[in-house]
CSV table of C-alpha atoms and ligand atoms in Angstrom, one decimal:
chain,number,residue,atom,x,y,z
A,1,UNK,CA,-16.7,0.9,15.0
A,2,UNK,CA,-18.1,3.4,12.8
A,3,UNK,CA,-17.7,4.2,9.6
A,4,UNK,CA,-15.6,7.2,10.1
A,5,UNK,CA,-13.7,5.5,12.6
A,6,UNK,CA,-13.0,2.8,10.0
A,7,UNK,CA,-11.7,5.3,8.1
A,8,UNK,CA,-9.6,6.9,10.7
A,9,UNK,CA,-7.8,3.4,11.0
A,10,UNK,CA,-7.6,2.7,7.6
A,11,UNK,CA,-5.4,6.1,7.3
A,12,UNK,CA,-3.1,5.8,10.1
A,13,UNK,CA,-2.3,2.1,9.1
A,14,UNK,CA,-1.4,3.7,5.7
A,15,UNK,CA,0.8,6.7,6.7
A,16,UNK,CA,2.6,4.3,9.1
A,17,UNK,CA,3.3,2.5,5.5
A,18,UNK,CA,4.6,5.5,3.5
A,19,UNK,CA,7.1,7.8,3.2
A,20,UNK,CA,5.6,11.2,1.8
A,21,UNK,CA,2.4,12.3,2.6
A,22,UNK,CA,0.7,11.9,-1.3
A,23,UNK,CA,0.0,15.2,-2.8
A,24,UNK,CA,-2.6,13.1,-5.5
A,25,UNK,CA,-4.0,10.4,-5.5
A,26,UNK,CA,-4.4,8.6,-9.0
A,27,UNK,CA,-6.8,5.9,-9.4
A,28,UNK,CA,-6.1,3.5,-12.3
A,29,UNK,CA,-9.4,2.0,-14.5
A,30,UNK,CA,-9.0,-0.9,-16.3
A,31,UNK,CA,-5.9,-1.8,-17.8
A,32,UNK,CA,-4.2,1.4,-16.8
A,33,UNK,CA,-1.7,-0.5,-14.5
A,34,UNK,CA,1.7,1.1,-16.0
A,35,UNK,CA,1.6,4.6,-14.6
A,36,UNK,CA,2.7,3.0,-11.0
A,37,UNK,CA,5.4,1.7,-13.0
A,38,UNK,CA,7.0,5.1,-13.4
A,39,UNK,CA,6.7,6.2,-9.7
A,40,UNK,CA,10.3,6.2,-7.6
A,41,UNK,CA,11.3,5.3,-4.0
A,42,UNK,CA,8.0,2.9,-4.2
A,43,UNK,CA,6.0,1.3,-1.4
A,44,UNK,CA,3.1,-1.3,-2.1
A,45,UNK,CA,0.0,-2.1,0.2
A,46,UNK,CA,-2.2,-4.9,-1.3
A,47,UNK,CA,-5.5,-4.2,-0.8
A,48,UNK,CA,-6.1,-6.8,1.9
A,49,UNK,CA,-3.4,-5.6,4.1
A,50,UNK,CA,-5.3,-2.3,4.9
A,51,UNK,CA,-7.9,-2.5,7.7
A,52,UNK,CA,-11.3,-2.0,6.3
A,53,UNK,CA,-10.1,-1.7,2.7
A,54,UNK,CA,-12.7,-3.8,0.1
A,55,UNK,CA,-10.8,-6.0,-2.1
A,56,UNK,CA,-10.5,-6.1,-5.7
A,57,UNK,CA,-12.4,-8.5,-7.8
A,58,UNK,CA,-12.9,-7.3,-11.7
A,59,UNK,CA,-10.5,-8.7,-13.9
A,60,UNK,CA,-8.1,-6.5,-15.6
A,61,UNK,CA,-7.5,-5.0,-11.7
A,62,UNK,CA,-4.9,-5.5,-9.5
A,63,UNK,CA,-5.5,-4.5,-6.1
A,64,UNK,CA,-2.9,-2.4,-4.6
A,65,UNK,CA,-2.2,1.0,-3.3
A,66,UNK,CA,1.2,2.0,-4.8
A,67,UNK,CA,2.7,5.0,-3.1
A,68,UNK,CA,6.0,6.9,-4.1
A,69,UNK,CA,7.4,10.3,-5.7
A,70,UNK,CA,6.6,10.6,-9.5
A,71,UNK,CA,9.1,13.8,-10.7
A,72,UNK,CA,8.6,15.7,-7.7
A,73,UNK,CA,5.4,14.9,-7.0
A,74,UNK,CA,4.3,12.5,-4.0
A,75,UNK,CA,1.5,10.2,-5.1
A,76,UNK,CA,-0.4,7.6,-4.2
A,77,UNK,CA,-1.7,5.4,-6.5
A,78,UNK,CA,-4.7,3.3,-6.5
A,79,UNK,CA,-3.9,-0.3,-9.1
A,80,UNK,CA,-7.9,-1.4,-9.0
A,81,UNK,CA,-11.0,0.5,-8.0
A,82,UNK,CA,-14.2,-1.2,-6.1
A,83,UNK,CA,-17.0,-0.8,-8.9
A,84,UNK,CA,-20.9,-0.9,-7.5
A,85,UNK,CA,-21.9,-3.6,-10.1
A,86,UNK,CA,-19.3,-5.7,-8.1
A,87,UNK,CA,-22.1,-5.8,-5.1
A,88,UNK,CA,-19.8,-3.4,-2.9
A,89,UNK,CA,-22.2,-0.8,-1.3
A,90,UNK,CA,-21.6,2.6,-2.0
A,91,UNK,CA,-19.9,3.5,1.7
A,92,UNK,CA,-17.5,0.8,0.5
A,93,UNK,CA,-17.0,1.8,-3.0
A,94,UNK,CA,-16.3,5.7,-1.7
A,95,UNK,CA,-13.9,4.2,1.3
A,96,UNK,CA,-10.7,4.8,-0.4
A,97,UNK,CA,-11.8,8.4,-1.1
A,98,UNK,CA,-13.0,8.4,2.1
A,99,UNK,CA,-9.1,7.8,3.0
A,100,UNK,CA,-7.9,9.9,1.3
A,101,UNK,CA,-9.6,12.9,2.2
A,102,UNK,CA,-9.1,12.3,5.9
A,103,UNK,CA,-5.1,12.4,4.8
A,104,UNK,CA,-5.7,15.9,3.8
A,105,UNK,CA,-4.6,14.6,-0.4
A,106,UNK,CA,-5.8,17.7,-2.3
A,107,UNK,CA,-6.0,16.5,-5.9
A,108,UNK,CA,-8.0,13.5,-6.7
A,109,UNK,CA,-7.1,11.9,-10.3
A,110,UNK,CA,-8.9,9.4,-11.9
A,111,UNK,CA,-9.3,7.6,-15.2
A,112,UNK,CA,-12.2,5.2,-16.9
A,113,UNK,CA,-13.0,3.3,-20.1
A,114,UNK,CA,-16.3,4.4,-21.2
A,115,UNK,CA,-18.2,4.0,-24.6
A,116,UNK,CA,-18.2,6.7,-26.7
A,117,UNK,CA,-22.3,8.1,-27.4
A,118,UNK,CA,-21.3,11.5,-29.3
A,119,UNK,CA,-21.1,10.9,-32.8
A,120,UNK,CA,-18.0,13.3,-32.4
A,121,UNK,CA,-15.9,10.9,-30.6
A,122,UNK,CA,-13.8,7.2,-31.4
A,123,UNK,CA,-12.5,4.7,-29.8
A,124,UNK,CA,-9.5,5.5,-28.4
A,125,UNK,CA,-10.3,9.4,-27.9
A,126,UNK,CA,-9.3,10.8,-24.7
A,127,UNK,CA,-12.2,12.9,-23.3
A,128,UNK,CA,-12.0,15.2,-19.9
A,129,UNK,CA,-14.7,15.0,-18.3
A,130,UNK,CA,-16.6,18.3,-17.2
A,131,UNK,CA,-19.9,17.0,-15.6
A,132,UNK,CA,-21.8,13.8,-15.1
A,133,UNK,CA,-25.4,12.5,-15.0
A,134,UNK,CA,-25.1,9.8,-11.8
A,135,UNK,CA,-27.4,7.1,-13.5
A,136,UNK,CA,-26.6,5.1,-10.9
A,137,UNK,CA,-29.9,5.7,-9.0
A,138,UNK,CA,-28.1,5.9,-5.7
A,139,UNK,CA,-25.6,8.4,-3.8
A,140,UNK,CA,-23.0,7.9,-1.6
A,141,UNK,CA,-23.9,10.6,0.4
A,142,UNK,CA,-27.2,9.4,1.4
A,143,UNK,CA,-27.4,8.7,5.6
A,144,UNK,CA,-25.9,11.2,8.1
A,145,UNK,CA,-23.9,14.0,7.2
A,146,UNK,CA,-19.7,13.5,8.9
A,147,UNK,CA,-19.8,17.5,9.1
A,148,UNK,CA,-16.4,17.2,9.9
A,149,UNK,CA,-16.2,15.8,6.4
A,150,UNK,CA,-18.1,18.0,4.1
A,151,UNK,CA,-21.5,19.7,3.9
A,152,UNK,CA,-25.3,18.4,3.7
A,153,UNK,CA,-25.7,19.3,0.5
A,154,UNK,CA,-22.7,20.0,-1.4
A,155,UNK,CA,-22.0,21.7,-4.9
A,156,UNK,CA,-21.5,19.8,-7.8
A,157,UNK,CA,-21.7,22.4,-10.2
A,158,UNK,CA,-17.8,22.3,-10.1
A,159,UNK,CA,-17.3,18.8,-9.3
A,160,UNK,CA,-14.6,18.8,-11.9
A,161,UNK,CA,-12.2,21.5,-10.7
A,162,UNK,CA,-11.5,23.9,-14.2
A,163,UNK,CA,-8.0,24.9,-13.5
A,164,UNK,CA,-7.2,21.1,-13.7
A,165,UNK,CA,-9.5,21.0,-17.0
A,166,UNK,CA,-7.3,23.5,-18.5
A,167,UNK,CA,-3.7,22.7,-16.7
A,168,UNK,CA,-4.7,18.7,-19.1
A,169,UNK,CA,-5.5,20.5,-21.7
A,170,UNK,CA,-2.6,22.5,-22.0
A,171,UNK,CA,-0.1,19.5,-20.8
A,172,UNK,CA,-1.9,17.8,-23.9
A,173,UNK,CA,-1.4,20.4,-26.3
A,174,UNK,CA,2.1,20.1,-25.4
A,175,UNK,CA,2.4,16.7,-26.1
A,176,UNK,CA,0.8,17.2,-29.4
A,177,UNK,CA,-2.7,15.5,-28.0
A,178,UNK,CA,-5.7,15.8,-29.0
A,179,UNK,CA,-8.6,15.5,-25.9
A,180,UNK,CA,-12.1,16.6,-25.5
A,181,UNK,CA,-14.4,17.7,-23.0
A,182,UNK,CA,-17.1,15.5,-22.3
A,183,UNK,CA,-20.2,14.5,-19.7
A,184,UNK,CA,-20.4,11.4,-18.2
A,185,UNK,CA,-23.2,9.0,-17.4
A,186,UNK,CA,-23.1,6.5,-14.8
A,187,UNK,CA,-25.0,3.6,-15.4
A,188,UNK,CA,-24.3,0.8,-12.5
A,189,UNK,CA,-23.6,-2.4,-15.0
A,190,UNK,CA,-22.5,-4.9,-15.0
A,191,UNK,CA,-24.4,-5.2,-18.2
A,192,UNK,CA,-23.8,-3.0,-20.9
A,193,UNK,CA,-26.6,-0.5,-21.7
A,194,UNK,CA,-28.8,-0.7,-24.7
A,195,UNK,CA,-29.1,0.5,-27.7
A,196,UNK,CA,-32.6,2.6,-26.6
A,197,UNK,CA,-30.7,3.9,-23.1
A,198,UNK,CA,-28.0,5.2,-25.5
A,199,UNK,CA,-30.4,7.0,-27.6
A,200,UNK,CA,-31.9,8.3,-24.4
A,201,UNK,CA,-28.3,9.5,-22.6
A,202,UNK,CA,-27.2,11.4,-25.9
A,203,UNK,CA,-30.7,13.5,-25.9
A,204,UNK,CA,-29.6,13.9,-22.2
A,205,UNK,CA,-26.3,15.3,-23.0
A,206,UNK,CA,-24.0,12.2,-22.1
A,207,UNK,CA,-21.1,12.4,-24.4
A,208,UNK,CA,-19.4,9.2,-23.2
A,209,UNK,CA,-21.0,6.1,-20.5
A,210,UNK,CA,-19.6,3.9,-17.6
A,211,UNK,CA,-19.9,2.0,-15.0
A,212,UNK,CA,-17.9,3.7,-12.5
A,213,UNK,CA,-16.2,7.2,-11.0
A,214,UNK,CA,-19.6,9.3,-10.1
A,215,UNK,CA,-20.1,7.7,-6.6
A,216,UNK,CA,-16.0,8.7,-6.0
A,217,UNK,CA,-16.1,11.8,-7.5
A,218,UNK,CA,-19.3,12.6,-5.6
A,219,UNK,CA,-17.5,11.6,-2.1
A,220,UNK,CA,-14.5,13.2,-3.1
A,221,UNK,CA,-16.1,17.0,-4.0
A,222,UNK,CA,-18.1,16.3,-0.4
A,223,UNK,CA,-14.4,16.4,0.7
A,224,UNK,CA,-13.5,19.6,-0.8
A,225,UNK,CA,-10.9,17.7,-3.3
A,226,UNK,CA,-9.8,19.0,-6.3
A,227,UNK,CA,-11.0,15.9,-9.3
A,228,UNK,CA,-9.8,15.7,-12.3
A,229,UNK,CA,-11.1,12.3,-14.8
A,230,UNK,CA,-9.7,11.4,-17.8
A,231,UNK,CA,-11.9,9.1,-19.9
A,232,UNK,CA,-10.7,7.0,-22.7
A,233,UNK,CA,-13.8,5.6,-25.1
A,234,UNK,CA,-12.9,1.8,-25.5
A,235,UNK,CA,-15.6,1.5,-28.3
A,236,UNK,CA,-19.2,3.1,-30.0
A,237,UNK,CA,-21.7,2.7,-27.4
A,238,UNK,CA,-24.4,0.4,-27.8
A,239,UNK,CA,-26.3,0.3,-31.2
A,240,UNK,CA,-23.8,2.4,-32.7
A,241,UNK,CA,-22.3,-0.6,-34.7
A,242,UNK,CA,-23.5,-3.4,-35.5
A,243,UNK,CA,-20.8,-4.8,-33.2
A,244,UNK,CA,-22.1,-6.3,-30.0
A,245,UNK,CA,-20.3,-5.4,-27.0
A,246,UNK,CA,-17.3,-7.4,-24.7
A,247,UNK,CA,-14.9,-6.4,-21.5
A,248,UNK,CA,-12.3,-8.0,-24.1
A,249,UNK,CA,-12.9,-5.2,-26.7
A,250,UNK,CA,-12.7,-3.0,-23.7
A,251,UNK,CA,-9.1,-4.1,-22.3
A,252,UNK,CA,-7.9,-4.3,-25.8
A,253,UNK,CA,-8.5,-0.2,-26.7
A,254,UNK,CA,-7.2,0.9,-23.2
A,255,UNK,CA,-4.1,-1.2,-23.2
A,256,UNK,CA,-3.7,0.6,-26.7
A,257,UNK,CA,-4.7,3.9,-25.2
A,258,UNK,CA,-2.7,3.4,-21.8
A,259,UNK,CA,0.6,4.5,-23.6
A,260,UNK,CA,-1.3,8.3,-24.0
A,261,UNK,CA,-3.2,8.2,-21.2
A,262,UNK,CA,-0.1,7.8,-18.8
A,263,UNK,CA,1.7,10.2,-20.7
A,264,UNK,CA,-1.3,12.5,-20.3
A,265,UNK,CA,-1.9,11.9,-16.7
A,266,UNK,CA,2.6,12.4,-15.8
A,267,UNK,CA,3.0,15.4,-17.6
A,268,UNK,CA,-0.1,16.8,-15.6
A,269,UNK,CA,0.9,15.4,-12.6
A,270,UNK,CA,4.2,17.4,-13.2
A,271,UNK,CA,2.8,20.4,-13.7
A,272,UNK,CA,0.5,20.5,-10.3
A,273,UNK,CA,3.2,22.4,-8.5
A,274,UNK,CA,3.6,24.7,-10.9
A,275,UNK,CA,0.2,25.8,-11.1
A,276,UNK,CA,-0.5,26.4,-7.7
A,277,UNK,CA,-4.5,26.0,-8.0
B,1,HPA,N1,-20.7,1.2,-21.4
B,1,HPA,C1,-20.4,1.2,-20.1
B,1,HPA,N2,-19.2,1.1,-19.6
B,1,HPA,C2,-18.2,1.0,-20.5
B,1,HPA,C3,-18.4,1.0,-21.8
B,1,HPA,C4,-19.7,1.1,-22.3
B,1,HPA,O1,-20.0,1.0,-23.6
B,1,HPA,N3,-17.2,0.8,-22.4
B,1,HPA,C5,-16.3,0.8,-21.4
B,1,HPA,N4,-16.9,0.9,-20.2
């Protein structure tokens, strides 16, 4: 079976699941888990259930897809992403994008706990990203072009769509937030970066670093989707404090970030229909 056909199963097995065709889709980074606790008239699909589907295996993620209405809005929510530092390949890491592309979802959300490099941000900082710098060394794209899914060589000079830049923005001002606009560099992990690849990112332009999101949003702007990412710093990047670096440090900022990043993500979530972009 090929890839796309893998794809093509994947998607019917999940639309045979649901109820609404998703409007978003909202993937959840580490320790985000409680904005699928605000979504009504729910249905769950563990990972493993869907054809094709990798499975989850960094702690902190659940694996799930979590679909439902949130305010008006039908979603479908994705508890657990497949990082490359797990020893997915790319295809697999991209395959729920992949998904939901081929279920015609327009918006694609998604969130991340990064280090912070600019000396203007803190842990805890929300920061929307704008561009990235794929450190990763490797693209998803790479092998033969699915036409049917996107160009050869397809723009990323507005892989982050702006009216979604400025529709969070505004649903943050509202809420009395404060966010930032940021670039993000992918590094692939699983260990943290050093102190001299920090210094080298921020002469780059990196404002925050991770180990995730570029490959998706990559797949997902081949796709013609409309991404939004929300990063929230879980701590000074390396050699920025004296402090060395843990995933336990990590958990513990977003689960005290995850209250504002929910709230962040629901109130632009509600105002998609609204803005009509
Ligand atoms: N580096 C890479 N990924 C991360 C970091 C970091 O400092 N913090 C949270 N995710």
């Amino acid at each position: 079976m090929s890839y796309r056909e893998k794809v093509q199963k994947a998607k019917e097995f999940i639309i045979n699941r649901i109820r609404q065709r998703p409007e978003a889709a909202v993937v959840l980074g580490s320790g985000l888990g409680a904005f699928a606790g605000s979504i009504q008239e729910k249905v769950e699909i563990p990972y493993e259930e869907i054809p094709g589907w990798p499975s989850s295996t960094a702690p902190g993620h659940l694996g799930k897809l979590v679909s439902g209405i949130f305010g008006s809005t039908p979603v479908i929510v994705m508890q657990g992403r497949h990082h490359y530092y797990e020893g997915y390949s790319l295809p697999d890491v991209v395959f729920p994008v992949r998904v939901f592309g081929e279920m015609k979802i327009p918006y694609y959300f998604a969130t991340n706990a990064s280090g912070g490099i600019s000396h203007s941000l803190s842990p805890g900082d929300l920061v929307l990203i704008y561009d990235h710098i794929n450190f990763q060394g490797h693209n998803p794209l790479r092998g033969g072009n699915e036409d049917e899914w996107g160009p050869r060589f397809p723009d990323m000079t507005y892989a982050y769509d702006r009216k979604l830049i400025e529709l969070t923005e505004s649903a943050a001002s509202s809420l009395n937030m404060q966010v930032k606009r940021g670039v993000y560099a992918a590094f692939t992990g699983p260990s943290f970066e050093t102190p001299a690849e920090i210094r080298m990112l921020r002469i780059l332009g990196a404002d925050v670093v991770g180990m995730s999101t570029v490959p998706e949003v990559i797949a997902a702007r081949h796709m013609g989707m409309k991404i939004c990412v929300i990063s929230c710093v879980a701590n000074y990047a390396a050699g920025m404090t004296e402090a060395p670096l843990t995933h336990e440090e990590v958990l513990k900022e977003m689960d005290k970030a995850s209250g504002r990043l929910v709230g962040l993500l629901q109130a632009v979530i509600l105002r998609l229909r609204n803005a009509g972009s």
